[in-house]
Backbone as CSV, one residue per row, in Angstrom:
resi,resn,N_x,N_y,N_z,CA_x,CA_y,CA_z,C_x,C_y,C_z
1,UNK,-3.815,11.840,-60.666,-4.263,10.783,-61.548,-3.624,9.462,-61.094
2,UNK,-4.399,8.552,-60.699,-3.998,7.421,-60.292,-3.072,6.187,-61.832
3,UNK,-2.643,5.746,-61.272,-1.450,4.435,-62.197,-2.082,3.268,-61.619
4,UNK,-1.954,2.557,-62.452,-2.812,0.866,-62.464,-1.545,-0.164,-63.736
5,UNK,-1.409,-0.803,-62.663,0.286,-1.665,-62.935,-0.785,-2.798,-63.663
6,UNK,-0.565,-2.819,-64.744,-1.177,-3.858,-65.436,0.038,-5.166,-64.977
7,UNK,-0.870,-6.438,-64.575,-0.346,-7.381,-64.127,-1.072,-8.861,-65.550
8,UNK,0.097,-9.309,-66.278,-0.040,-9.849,-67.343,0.291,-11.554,-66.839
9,UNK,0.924,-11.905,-65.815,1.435,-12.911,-65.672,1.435,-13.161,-63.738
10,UNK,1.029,-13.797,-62.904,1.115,-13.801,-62.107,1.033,-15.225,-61.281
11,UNK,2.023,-15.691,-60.804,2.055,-17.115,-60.273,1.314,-17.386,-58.743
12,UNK,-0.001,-17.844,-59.076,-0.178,-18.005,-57.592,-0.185,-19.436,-57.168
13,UNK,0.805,-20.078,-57.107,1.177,-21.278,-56.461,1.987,-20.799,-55.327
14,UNK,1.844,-22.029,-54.906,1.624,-22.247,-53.119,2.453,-23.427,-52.474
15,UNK,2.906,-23.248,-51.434,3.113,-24.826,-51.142,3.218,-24.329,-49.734
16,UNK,2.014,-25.525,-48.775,2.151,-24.995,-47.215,3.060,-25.929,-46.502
17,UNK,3.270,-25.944,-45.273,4.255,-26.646,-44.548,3.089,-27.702,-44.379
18,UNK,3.244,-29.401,-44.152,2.592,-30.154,-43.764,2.090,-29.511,-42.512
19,UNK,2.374,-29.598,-41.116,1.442,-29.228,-40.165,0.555,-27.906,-40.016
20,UNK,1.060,-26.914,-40.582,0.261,-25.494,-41.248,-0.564,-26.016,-41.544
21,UNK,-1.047,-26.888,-43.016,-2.346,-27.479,-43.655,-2.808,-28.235,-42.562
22,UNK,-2.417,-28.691,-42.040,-3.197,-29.697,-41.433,-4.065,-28.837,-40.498
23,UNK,-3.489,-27.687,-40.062,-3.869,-26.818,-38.634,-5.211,-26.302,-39.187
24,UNK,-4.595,-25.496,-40.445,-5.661,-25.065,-41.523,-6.968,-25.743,-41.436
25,UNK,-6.729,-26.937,-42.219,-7.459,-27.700,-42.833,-8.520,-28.083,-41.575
26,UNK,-8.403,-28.300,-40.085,-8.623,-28.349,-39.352,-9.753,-27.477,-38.734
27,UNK,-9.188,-26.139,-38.809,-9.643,-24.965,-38.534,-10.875,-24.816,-39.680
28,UNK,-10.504,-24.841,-41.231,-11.644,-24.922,-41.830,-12.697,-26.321,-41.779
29,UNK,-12.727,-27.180,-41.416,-13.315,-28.136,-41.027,-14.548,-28.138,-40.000
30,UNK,-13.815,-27.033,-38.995,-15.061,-27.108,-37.605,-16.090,-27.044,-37.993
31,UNK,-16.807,-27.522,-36.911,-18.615,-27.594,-37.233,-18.712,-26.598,-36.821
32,UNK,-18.230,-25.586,-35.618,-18.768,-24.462,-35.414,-18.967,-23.533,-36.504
33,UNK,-17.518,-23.244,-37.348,-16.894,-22.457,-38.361,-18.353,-22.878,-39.293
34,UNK,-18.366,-23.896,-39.847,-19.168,-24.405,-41.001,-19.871,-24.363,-40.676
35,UNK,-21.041,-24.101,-39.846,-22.239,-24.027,-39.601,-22.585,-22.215,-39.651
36,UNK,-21.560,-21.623,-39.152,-21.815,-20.042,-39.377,-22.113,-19.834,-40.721
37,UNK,-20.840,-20.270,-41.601,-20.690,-20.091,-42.949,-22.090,-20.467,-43.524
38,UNK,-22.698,-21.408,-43.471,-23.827,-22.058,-44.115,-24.993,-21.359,-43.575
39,UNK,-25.070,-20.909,-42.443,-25.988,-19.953,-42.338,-26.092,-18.394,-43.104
40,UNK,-25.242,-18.461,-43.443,-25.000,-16.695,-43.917,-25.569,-16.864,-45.291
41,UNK,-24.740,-18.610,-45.992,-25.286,-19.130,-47.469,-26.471,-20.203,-47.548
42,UNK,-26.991,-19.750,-46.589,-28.319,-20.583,-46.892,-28.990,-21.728,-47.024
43,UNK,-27.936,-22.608,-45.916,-27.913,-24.335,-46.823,-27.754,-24.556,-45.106
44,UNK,-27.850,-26.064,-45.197,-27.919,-26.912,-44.173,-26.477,-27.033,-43.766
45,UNK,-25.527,-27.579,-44.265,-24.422,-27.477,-44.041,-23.273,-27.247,-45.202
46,UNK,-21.921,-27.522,-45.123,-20.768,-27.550,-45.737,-19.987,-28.281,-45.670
47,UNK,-19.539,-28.719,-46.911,-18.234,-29.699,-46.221,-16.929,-28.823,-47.507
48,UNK,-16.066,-28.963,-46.446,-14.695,-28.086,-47.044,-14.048,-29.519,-48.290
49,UNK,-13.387,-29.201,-49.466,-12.929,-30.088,-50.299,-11.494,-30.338,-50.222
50,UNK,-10.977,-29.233,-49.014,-9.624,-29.169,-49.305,-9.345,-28.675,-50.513
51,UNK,-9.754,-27.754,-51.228,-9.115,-27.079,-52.312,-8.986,-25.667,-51.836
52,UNK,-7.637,-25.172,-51.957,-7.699,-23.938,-51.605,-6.595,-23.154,-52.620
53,UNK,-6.858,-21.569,-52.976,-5.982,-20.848,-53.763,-5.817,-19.410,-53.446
54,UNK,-5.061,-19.097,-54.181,-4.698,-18.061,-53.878,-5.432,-16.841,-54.872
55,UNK,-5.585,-15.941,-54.043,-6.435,-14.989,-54.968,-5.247,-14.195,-55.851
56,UNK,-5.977,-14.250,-57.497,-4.946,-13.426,-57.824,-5.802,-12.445,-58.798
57,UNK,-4.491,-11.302,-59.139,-4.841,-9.845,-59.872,-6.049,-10.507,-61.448
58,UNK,-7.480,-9.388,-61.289,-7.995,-9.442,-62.440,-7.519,-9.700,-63.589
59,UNK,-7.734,-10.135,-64.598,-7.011,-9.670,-65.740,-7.805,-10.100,-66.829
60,UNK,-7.488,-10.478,-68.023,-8.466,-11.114,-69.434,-8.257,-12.684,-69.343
61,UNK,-7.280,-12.749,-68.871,-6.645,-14.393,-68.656,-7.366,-15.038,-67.371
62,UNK,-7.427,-13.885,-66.269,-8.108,-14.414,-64.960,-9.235,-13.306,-64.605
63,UNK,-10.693,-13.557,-65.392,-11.591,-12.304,-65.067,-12.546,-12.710,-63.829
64,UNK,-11.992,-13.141,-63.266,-12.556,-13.822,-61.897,-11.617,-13.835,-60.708
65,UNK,-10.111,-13.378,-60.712,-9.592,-13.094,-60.045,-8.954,-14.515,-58.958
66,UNK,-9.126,-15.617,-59.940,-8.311,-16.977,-59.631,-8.191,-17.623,-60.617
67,UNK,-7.072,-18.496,-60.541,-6.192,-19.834,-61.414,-7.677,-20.466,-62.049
68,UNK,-7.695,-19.845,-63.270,-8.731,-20.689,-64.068,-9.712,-22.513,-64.053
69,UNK,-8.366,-23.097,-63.034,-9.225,-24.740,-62.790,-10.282,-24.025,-61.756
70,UNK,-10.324,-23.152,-61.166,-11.430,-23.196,-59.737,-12.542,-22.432,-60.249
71,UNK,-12.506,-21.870,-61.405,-13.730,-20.835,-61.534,-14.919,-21.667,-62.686
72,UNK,-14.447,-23.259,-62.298,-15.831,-24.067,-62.468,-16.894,-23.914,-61.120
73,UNK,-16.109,-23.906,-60.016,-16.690,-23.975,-58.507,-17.061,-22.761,-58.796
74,UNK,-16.612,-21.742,-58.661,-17.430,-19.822,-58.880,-18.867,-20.224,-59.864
75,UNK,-18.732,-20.828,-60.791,-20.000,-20.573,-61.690,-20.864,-22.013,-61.096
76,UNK,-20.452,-22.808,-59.599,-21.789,-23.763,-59.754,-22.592,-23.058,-58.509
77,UNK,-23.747,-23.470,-58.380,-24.008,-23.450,-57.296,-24.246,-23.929,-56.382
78,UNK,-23.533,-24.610,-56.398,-23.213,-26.471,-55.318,-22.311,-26.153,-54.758
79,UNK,-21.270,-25.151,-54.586,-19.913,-24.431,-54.218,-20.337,-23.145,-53.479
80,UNK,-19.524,-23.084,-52.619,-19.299,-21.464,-52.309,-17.834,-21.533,-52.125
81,UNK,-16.947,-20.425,-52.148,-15.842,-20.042,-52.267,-15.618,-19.238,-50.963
82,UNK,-15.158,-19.029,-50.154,-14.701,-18.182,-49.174,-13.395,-17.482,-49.061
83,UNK,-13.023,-16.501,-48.407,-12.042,-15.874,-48.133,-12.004,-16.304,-46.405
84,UNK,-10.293,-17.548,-46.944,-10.185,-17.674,-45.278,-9.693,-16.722,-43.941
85,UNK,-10.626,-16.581,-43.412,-10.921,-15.848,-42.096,-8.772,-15.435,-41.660
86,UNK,-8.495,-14.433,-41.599,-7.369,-14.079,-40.982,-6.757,-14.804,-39.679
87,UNK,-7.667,-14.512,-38.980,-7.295,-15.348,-37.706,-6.938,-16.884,-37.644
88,UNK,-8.064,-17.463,-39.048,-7.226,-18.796,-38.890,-5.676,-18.959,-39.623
89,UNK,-5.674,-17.718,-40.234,-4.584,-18.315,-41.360,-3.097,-17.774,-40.198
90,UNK,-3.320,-16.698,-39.221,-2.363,-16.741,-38.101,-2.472,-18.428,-37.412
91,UNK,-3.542,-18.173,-36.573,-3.631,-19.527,-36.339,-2.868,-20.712,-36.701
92,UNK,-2.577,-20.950,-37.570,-2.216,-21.952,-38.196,-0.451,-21.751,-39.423
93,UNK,-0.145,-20.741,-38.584,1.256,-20.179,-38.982,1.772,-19.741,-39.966
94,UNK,0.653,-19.663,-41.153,0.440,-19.494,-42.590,0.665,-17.997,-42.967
95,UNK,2.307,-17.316,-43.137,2.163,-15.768,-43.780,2.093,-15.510,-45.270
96,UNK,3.066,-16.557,-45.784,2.914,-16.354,-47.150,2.403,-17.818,-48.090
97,UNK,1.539,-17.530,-48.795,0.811,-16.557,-48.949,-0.065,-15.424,-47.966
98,UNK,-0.401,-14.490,-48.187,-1.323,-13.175,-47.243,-2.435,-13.965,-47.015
99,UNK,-3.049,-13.875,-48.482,-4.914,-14.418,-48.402,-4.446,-15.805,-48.852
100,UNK,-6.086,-16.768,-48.836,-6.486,-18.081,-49.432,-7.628,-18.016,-49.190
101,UNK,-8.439,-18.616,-50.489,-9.664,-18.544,-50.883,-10.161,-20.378,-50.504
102,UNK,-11.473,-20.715,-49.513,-11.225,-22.183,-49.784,-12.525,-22.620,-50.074
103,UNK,-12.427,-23.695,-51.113,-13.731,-23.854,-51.674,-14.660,-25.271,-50.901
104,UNK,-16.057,-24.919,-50.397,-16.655,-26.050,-49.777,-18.116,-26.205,-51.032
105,UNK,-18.301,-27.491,-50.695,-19.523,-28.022,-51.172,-20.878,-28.229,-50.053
106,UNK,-21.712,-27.068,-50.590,-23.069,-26.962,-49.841,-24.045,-28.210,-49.863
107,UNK,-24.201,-28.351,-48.521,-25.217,-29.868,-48.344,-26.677,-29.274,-48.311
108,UNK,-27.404,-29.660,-48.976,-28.994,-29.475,-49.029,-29.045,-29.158,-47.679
């Protein structure tokens, strides 16, 4: 019988090193990168907002599985949300946090 750690409180703040973000921010930026992405979602292009978070545990407080300011972007559809690609987040020297979720705005 499996156990399930109920998680009631969970801090997902962040703080990256200035050149990390920048590497990041960089990396999510490309036209190559953003043009894949927008093909998969259906739109002409993307532009990244620089908002990015950390994914955190389900719960009643977070039933979307992030910091409640971003899950206006989850419910528009002018947004897509991504899970940033691993390789960039090596890339760009970033271990902790593991994951980051980063939110772009779809161009007609």
């Amino acid at each position: 019988m499996a156990k399930f750690k109920i998680v009631n409180n969970f801090d997902g703040s962040f703080v990256l090193e200035p050149d990390a973000q920048n590497h990041l921010f960089s990396l999510l930026n490309g036209e190559a990168f953003r043009h894949q992405v927008a093909g998969q979602l259906h739109c002409q292009d993307l532009e990244f907002t620089e908002l990015l978070f950390q994914p955190i545990p389900y719960s009643e407080g977070t039933p979307k599985g992030m910091p409640r300011e971003f899950e206006q972007y989850h419910e528009s559809e002018d947004y897509a949300i991504i899970n940033v690609p691993p390789n960039f987040m090596f890339k760009a020297k970033i271990f902790n946090p593991s994951r980051l979720c980063a939110i772009y705005r779809k161009v007609a």
